[in-house]
Amino acid sequence: MDACNQPAPVITLRGVSKWYGDFQVLRDLDLDVYQGERVILCGPSGSGKSTTIRLLNRLEEHEKGEIVVNGITLDGELRNIERIRADVGMVFQHFNLFPHLTVLENCTLAPMRVKGLDEGEAARRAMQFLERVRIAQLADKYPGQLSGGQKQRVAIARALCMQPRIMLFDEPTSALDPEMVKEVLDTMVELARDGMTMICVTHEMGFAREVGDRVVFMDGGSIVESDTPERFFSAPRSGRAQAFLGQILG
């Protein structure tokens, strides 16, 4: 595709840097993500992957550079933050479900409070997405009654109830027992096949190969290389990526 026909990215980071005190966790990141693209962020622990996606809906603030999501510049303007959060769903490592609410109530809360849906419409939408992730039968259960895999699928359904244009996943399987990982990854594969724009921090390299359009390898707060899964896994260009894959793939 030539430059004249290149669509505008739905996410742009330009020269983005962040510090925790004197420690620089992100260093001049440049990244574009396009509609329907599935981008995998990988790299060693502490490389800045989770911080990067947390910047995209202002769970963390960047000190330098520019972030644009769906044409909206992410700055300190509350209105812009709210508009972006309405379009960007996020699934966390540790579920972040409300323990005192049922599965259905967890899924209806934000659509009612943020989108202004009435209770009936919010419940219909919630059941639609709970059905999609194959746990509609658990709608009246509480999080404490669910397995880890079921909780994470509720978290995915809850995010989908806001009808986001972009989904962010921050190591969604790392807190799960091995036998529960597949059920969550299968749900994410289905989302990818439906054309959802996704950015996923994960160490599940099989998932990255199957679903990713692009693998972005980070180390030391920088993007070291970015390539298709085929090229990244078969012929990583940097020594740091080669060492990482040697460790994680054995």
mmCIF file of C-alpha atoms in Angstrom:
data_model
loop_
_atom_site.group_PDB
_atom_site.id
_atom_site.type_symbol
_atom_site.label_atom_id
_atom_site.label_comp_id
_atom_site.label_asym_id
_atom_site.label_seq_id
_atom_site.Cartn_x
_atom_site.Cartn_y
_atom_site.Cartn_z
ATOM 1 C CA MET A 1 0.000 0.000 0.000
ATOM 2 C CA ASP A 2 1.490 3.347 -0.944
ATOM 3 C CA ALA A 3 1.724 6.253 1.474
ATOM 4 C CA CYS A 4 -1.150 8.126 -0.162
ATOM 5 C CA ASN A 5 -3.549 5.239 0.510
ATOM 6 C CA GLN A 6 -2.238 4.365 3.968
ATOM 7 C CA PRO A 7 -5.098 4.677 6.486
ATOM 8 C CA ALA A 8 -4.620 6.802 9.558
ATOM 9 C CA PRO A 9 -3.552 4.762 12.590
ATOM 10 C CA VAL A 10 -6.047 4.372 15.439
ATOM 11 C CA ILE A 11 -3.185 4.618 17.937
ATOM 12 C CA THR A 12 -0.053 6.724 17.571
ATOM 13 C CA LEU A 13 2.821 7.160 20.003
ATOM 14 C CA ARG A 14 5.523 9.673 19.117
ATOM 15 C CA GLY A 15 8.603 10.180 21.275
ATOM 16 C CA VAL A 16 6.804 8.875 24.371
ATOM 17 C CA SER A 17 8.868 8.684 27.548
ATOM 18 C CA LYS A 18 7.993 8.042 31.182
ATOM 19 C CA TRP A 19 9.844 8.081 34.477
ATOM 20 C CA TYR A 20 9.178 6.629 37.925
ATOM 21 C CA GLY A 21 11.123 9.126 39.980
ATOM 22 C CA ASP A 22 14.656 9.085 38.582
ATOM 23 C CA PHE A 23 14.140 5.779 36.744
ATOM 24 C CA GLN A 24 13.199 6.090 33.074
ATOM 25 C CA VAL A 25 10.800 3.240 32.316
ATOM 26 C CA LEU A 26 9.998 4.226 28.689
ATOM 27 C CA ARG A 27 12.411 5.802 26.219
ATOM 28 C CA ASP A 28 11.174 7.733 23.173
ATOM 29 C CA LEU A 29 8.624 5.186 21.947
ATOM 30 C CA ASP A 30 7.299 5.511 18.396
ATOM 31 C CA LEU A 31 4.449 3.168 17.474
ATOM 32 C CA ASP A 32 1.464 3.132 15.096
ATOM 33 C CA VAL A 33 -1.410 0.639 15.368
ATOM 34 C CA TYR A 34 -4.020 0.363 12.621
ATOM 35 C CA GLN A 35 -7.704 -0.588 12.654
ATOM 36 C CA GLY A 36 -8.140 -4.348 13.001
ATOM 37 C CA GLU A 37 -4.462 -4.950 13.697
ATOM 38 C CA ARG A 38 -3.368 -7.353 16.444
ATOM 39 C CA VAL A 39 -0.115 -6.216 18.019
ATOM 40 C CA ILE A 40 1.768 -8.381 20.500
ATOM 41 C CA LEU A 41 4.081 -6.664 22.993
ATOM 42 C CA CYS A 42 6.728 -9.017 24.331
ATOM 43 C CA GLY A 43 10.044 -8.766 26.114
ATOM 44 C CA PRO A 44 11.674 -9.504 29.462
ATOM 45 C CA SER A 45 10.094 -8.443 32.746
ATOM 46 C CA GLY A 46 10.572 -4.755 33.454
ATOM 47 C CA SER A 47 10.929 -3.790 29.794
ATOM 48 C CA GLY A 48 7.976 -1.363 29.881
ATOM 49 C CA LYS A 49 5.302 -3.426 28.114
ATOM 50 C CA SER A 50 2.529 -3.073 30.694
ATOM 51 C CA THR A 51 3.345 0.584 31.285
ATOM 52 C CA THR A 52 3.001 1.213 27.549
ATOM 53 C CA ILE A 53 -0.546 -0.088 27.294
ATOM 54 C CA ARG A 54 -1.553 1.540 30.584
ATOM 55 C CA LEU A 55 -0.645 4.876 29.017
ATOM 56 C CA LEU A 56 -3.212 4.327 26.271
ATOM 57 C CA ASN A 57 -6.220 4.853 28.544
ATOM 58 C CA ARG A 58 -4.469 7.143 31.025
ATOM 59 C CA LEU A 59 -4.057 4.646 33.841
ATOM 60 C CA GLU A 60 -0.512 6.004 33.750
ATOM 61 C CA GLU A 61 0.626 9.445 32.565
ATOM 62 C CA HIS A 62 3.497 10.036 30.165
ATOM 63 C CA GLU A 63 5.876 12.919 30.790
ATOM 64 C CA LYS A 64 7.151 13.414 27.255
ATOM 65 C CA GLY A 65 5.884 12.874 23.721
ATOM 66 C CA GLU A 66 2.424 12.554 22.176
ATOM 67 C CA ILE A 67 -0.242 9.847 22.298
ATOM 68 C CA VAL A 68 -3.233 9.964 19.940
ATOM 69 C CA VAL A 69 -6.072 7.409 20.180
ATOM 70 C CA ASN A 70 -8.899 7.457 17.626
ATOM 71 C CA GLY A 71 -7.893 10.968 16.612
ATOM 72 C CA ILE A 72 -7.992 12.278 20.199
ATOM 73 C CA THR A 73 -4.798 13.562 21.781
ATOM 74 C CA LEU A 74 -4.347 12.039 25.217
ATOM 75 C CA ASP A 75 -3.424 14.903 27.497
ATOM 76 C CA GLY A 76 -4.596 16.087 30.896
ATOM 77 C CA GLU A 77 -8.003 17.162 29.529
ATOM 78 C CA LEU A 78 -10.605 15.117 31.431
ATOM 79 C CA ARG A 79 -13.055 15.168 28.518
ATOM 80 C CA ASN A 80 -10.458 13.601 26.213
ATOM 81 C CA ILE A 81 -9.593 10.925 28.758
ATOM 82 C CA GLU A 82 -13.271 9.984 29.154
ATOM 83 C CA ARG A 83 -13.800 9.829 25.379
ATOM 84 C CA ILE A 84 -10.812 7.556 24.932
ATOM 85 C CA ARG A 85 -11.779 5.272 27.815
ATOM 86 C CA ALA A 86 -15.215 4.826 26.259
ATOM 87 C CA ASP A 87 -13.520 3.446 23.128
ATOM 88 C CA VAL A 88 -10.741 1.413 24.748
ATOM 89 C CA GLY A 89 -11.432 -1.754 26.729
ATOM 90 C CA MET A 90 -8.834 -3.224 29.058
ATOM 91 C CA VAL A 91 -8.394 -6.690 30.538
ATOM 92 C CA PHE A 92 -5.977 -6.981 33.444
ATOM 93 C CA GLN A 93 -3.794 -9.751 34.789
ATOM 94 C CA HIS A 94 -5.817 -10.042 38.019
ATOM 95 C CA PHE A 95 -9.372 -9.634 36.636
ATOM 96 C CA ASN A 96 -10.346 -6.562 38.738
ATOM 97 C CA LEU A 97 -13.936 -7.745 39.141
ATOM 98 C CA PHE A 98 -16.114 -6.313 41.907
ATOM 99 C CA PRO A 99 -16.452 -9.199 44.403
ATOM 100 C CA HIS A 100 -19.748 -7.954 45.868
ATOM 101 C CA LEU A 101 -21.483 -7.843 42.460
ATOM 102 C CA THR A 102 -22.743 -10.764 40.402
ATOM 103 C CA VAL A 103 -21.255 -11.525 37.000
ATOM 104 C CA LEU A 104 -24.205 -9.784 35.351
ATOM 105 C CA GLU A 105 -23.902 -6.736 37.620
ATOM 106 C CA ASN A 106 -20.167 -6.490 36.910
ATOM 107 C CA CYS A 107 -21.011 -6.330 33.206
ATOM 108 C CA THR A 108 -23.900 -3.848 33.424
ATOM 109 C CA LEU A 109 -22.366 -1.295 35.790
ATOM 110 C CA ALA A 110 -20.247 0.706 33.326
ATOM 111 C CA PRO A 111 -22.744 0.703 30.422
ATOM 112 C CA MET A 112 -25.391 2.124 32.780
ATOM 113 C CA ARG A 113 -23.148 4.706 34.474
ATOM 114 C CA VAL A 114 -20.973 5.737 31.539
ATOM 115 C CA LYS A 115 -23.092 5.046 28.454
ATOM 116 C CA GLY A 116 -26.435 5.867 30.079
ATOM 117 C CA LEU A 117 -28.127 2.561 29.212
ATOM 118 C CA ASP A 118 -31.191 1.591 31.199
ATOM 119 C CA GLU A 119 -31.011 -1.565 33.277
ATOM 120 C CA GLY A 120 -32.895 -3.731 30.796
ATOM 121 C CA GLU A 121 -30.795 -2.739 27.790
ATOM 122 C CA ALA A 122 -27.566 -3.091 29.791
ATOM 123 C CA ALA A 123 -28.606 -6.586 30.909
ATOM 124 C CA ARG A 124 -29.485 -7.636 27.344
ATOM 125 C CA ARG A 125 -26.112 -6.420 26.111
ATOM 126 C CA ALA A 126 -24.313 -8.141 28.995
ATOM 127 C CA MET A 127 -26.010 -11.465 28.304
ATOM 128 C CA GLN A 128 -25.091 -11.159 24.634
ATOM 129 C CA PHE A 129 -21.395 -10.872 25.466
ATOM 130 C CA LEU A 130 -21.493 -13.438 28.269
ATOM 131 C CA GLU A 131 -22.965 -15.809 25.693
ATOM 132 C CA ARG A 132 -20.180 -14.881 23.303
ATOM 133 C CA VAL A 133 -17.513 -15.910 25.833
ATOM 134 C CA ARG A 134 -19.588 -18.995 26.727
ATOM 135 C CA ILE A 135 -20.381 -18.256 30.374
ATOM 136 C CA ALA A 136 -23.946 -16.918 30.206
ATOM 137 C CA GLN A 137 -24.993 -19.664 32.631
ATOM 138 C CA LEU A 138 -22.860 -17.982 35.316
ATOM 139 C CA ALA A 139 -24.614 -14.602 35.150
ATOM 140 C CA ASP A 140 -26.013 -14.849 38.695
ATOM 141 C CA LYS A 141 -22.797 -16.124 40.286
ATOM 142 C CA TYR A 142 -20.327 -14.010 42.250
ATOM 143 C CA PRO A 143 -16.629 -13.790 41.307
ATOM 144 C CA GLY A 144 -15.655 -15.830 44.369
ATOM 145 C CA GLN A 145 -17.629 -18.763 42.959
ATOM 146 C CA LEU A 146 -15.708 -18.814 39.658
ATOM 147 C CA SER A 147 -12.461 -20.349 38.464
ATOM 148 C CA GLY A 148 -9.648 -18.087 37.316
ATOM 149 C CA GLY A 149 -10.393 -18.784 33.672
ATOM 150 C CA GLN A 150 -14.068 -17.986 34.175
ATOM 151 C CA LYS A 151 -13.200 -14.733 35.954
ATOM 152 C CA GLN A 152 -10.994 -13.649 33.074
ATOM 153 C CA ARG A 153 -13.722 -14.416 30.545
ATOM 154 C CA VAL A 154 -16.111 -12.295 32.633
ATOM 155 C CA ALA A 155 -13.523 -9.509 32.516
ATOM 156 C CA ILE A 156 -13.394 -9.788 28.717
ATOM 157 C CA ALA A 157 -17.194 -9.739 28.466
ATOM 158 C CA ARG A 158 -17.341 -6.738 30.799
ATOM 159 C CA ALA A 159 -14.934 -4.824 28.566
ATOM 160 C CA LEU A 160 -16.900 -5.781 25.442
ATOM 161 C CA CYS A 161 -20.123 -4.474 26.986
ATOM 162 C CA MET A 162 -18.755 -0.959 26.466
ATOM 163 C CA GLN A 163 -18.487 -1.793 22.740
ATOM 164 C CA PRO A 164 -14.869 -0.633 22.480
ATOM 165 C CA ARG A 165 -13.048 -0.104 19.206
ATOM 166 C CA ILE A 166 -9.760 -1.201 20.771
ATOM 167 C CA MET A 167 -8.970 -3.893 23.349
ATOM 168 C CA LEU A 168 -5.873 -3.877 25.557
ATOM 169 C CA PHE A 169 -4.760 -7.066 27.309
ATOM 170 C CA ASP A 170 -2.139 -6.915 30.063
ATOM 171 C CA GLU A 171 -0.789 -10.449 30.531
ATOM 172 C CA PRO A 172 -4.332 -11.868 30.755
ATOM 173 C CA THR A 173 -3.213 -15.465 31.354
ATOM 174 C CA SER A 174 -0.220 -15.016 33.658
ATOM 175 C CA ALA A 175 -2.259 -15.381 36.868
ATOM 176 C CA LEU A 176 -4.057 -18.521 35.650
ATOM 177 C CA ASP A 177 -3.360 -22.179 36.279
ATOM 178 C CA PRO A 178 -2.080 -23.896 33.113
ATOM 179 C CA GLU A 179 -5.316 -25.784 32.487
ATOM 180 C CA MET A 180 -7.259 -22.498 32.430
ATOM 181 C CA VAL A 181 -5.015 -20.663 29.975
ATOM 182 C CA LYS A 182 -6.476 -22.238 26.843
ATOM 183 C CA GLU A 183 -10.070 -21.188 27.538
ATOM 184 C CA VAL A 184 -9.016 -17.537 27.817
ATOM 185 C CA LEU A 185 -6.730 -17.666 24.773
ATOM 186 C CA ASP A 186 -9.519 -19.296 22.733
ATOM 187 C CA THR A 187 -11.796 -16.369 23.602
ATOM 188 C CA MET A 188 -9.114 -13.901 22.523
ATOM 189 C CA VAL A 189 -8.555 -15.789 19.256
ATOM 190 C CA GLU A 190 -12.263 -15.441 18.475
ATOM 191 C CA LEU A 191 -12.102 -11.693 19.142
ATOM 192 C CA ALA A 192 -9.141 -11.386 16.798
ATOM 193 C CA ARG A 193 -10.979 -13.275 14.062
ATOM 194 C CA ASP A 194 -13.875 -10.838 14.415
ATOM 195 C CA GLY A 195 -11.508 -7.986 13.507
ATOM 196 C CA MET A 196 -11.049 -6.344 16.905
ATOM 197 C CA THR A 197 -8.045 -4.029 17.170
ATOM 198 C CA MET A 198 -5.947 -5.579 19.931
ATOM 199 C CA ILE A 199 -2.732 -4.817 21.780
ATOM 200 C CA CYS A 200 -1.679 -7.679 24.005
ATOM 201 C CA VAL A 201 1.170 -8.024 26.482
ATOM 202 C CA THR A 202 1.821 -11.755 26.752
ATOM 203 C CA HIS A 203 4.435 -14.465 27.144
ATOM 204 C CA GLU A 204 2.172 -16.911 25.271
ATOM 205 C CA MET A 205 4.258 -17.189 22.118
ATOM 206 C CA GLY A 206 1.955 -19.750 20.513
ATOM 207 C CA PHE A 207 -0.861 -17.206 20.748
ATOM 208 C CA ALA A 208 1.440 -14.535 19.318
ATOM 209 C CA ARG A 209 2.212 -16.737 16.314
ATOM 210 C CA GLU A 210 -1.437 -17.600 15.694
ATOM 211 C CA VAL A 211 -3.099 -14.235 16.233
ATOM 212 C CA GLY A 212 -0.522 -11.469 15.924
ATOM 213 C CA ASP A 213 -0.137 -9.349 12.830
ATOM 214 C CA ARG A 214 2.951 -7.822 14.384
ATOM 215 C CA VAL A 215 5.267 -8.574 17.278
ATOM 216 C CA VAL A 216 6.858 -5.597 19.037
ATOM 217 C CA PHE A 217 9.844 -6.617 21.152
ATOM 218 C CA MET A 218 10.720 -4.273 24.024
ATOM 219 C CA ASP A 219 13.736 -4.201 26.297
ATOM 220 C CA GLY A 220 14.998 -1.552 28.687
ATOM 221 C CA GLY A 221 12.017 0.715 28.007
ATOM 222 C CA SER A 222 12.666 0.849 24.254
ATOM 223 C CA ILE A 223 11.189 -0.807 21.178
ATOM 224 C CA VAL A 224 14.086 -2.926 19.949
ATOM 225 C CA GLU A 225 12.390 -4.447 16.914
ATOM 226 C CA SER A 226 8.984 -4.812 15.290
ATOM 227 C CA ASP A 227 8.175 -7.475 12.704
ATOM 228 C CA THR A 228 5.680 -10.082 11.561
ATOM 229 C CA PRO A 229 5.453 -13.153 13.809
ATOM 230 C CA GLU A 230 6.933 -15.306 11.046
ATOM 231 C CA ARG A 231 10.054 -13.181 10.731
ATOM 232 C CA PHE A 232 10.389 -12.382 14.426
ATOM 233 C CA PHE A 233 10.291 -16.007 15.560
ATOM 234 C CA SER A 234 12.364 -17.425 12.698
ATOM 235 C CA ALA A 235 15.010 -14.700 12.356
ATOM 236 C CA PRO A 236 15.061 -12.061 15.125
ATOM 237 C CA ARG A 237 17.447 -9.298 14.149
ATOM 238 C CA SER A 238 18.734 -8.144 17.541
ATOM 239 C CA GLY A 239 20.868 -10.062 19.978
ATOM 240 C CA ARG A 240 18.486 -9.105 22.787
ATOM 241 C CA ALA A 241 15.501 -10.633 20.962
ATOM 242 C CA GLN A 242 17.507 -13.763 20.170
ATOM 243 C CA ALA A 243 18.419 -14.150 23.845
ATOM 244 C CA PHE A 244 14.805 -13.571 24.945
ATOM 245 C CA LEU A 245 13.423 -16.173 22.537
ATOM 246 C CA GLY A 246 16.143 -18.608 23.533
ATOM 247 C CA GLN A 247 15.017 -18.326 27.149
ATOM 248 C CA ILE A 248 11.263 -18.363 26.621
ATOM 249 C CA LEU A 249 11.138 -21.022 23.902
ATOM 250 C CA GLY A 250 13.954 -23.127 25.296
#
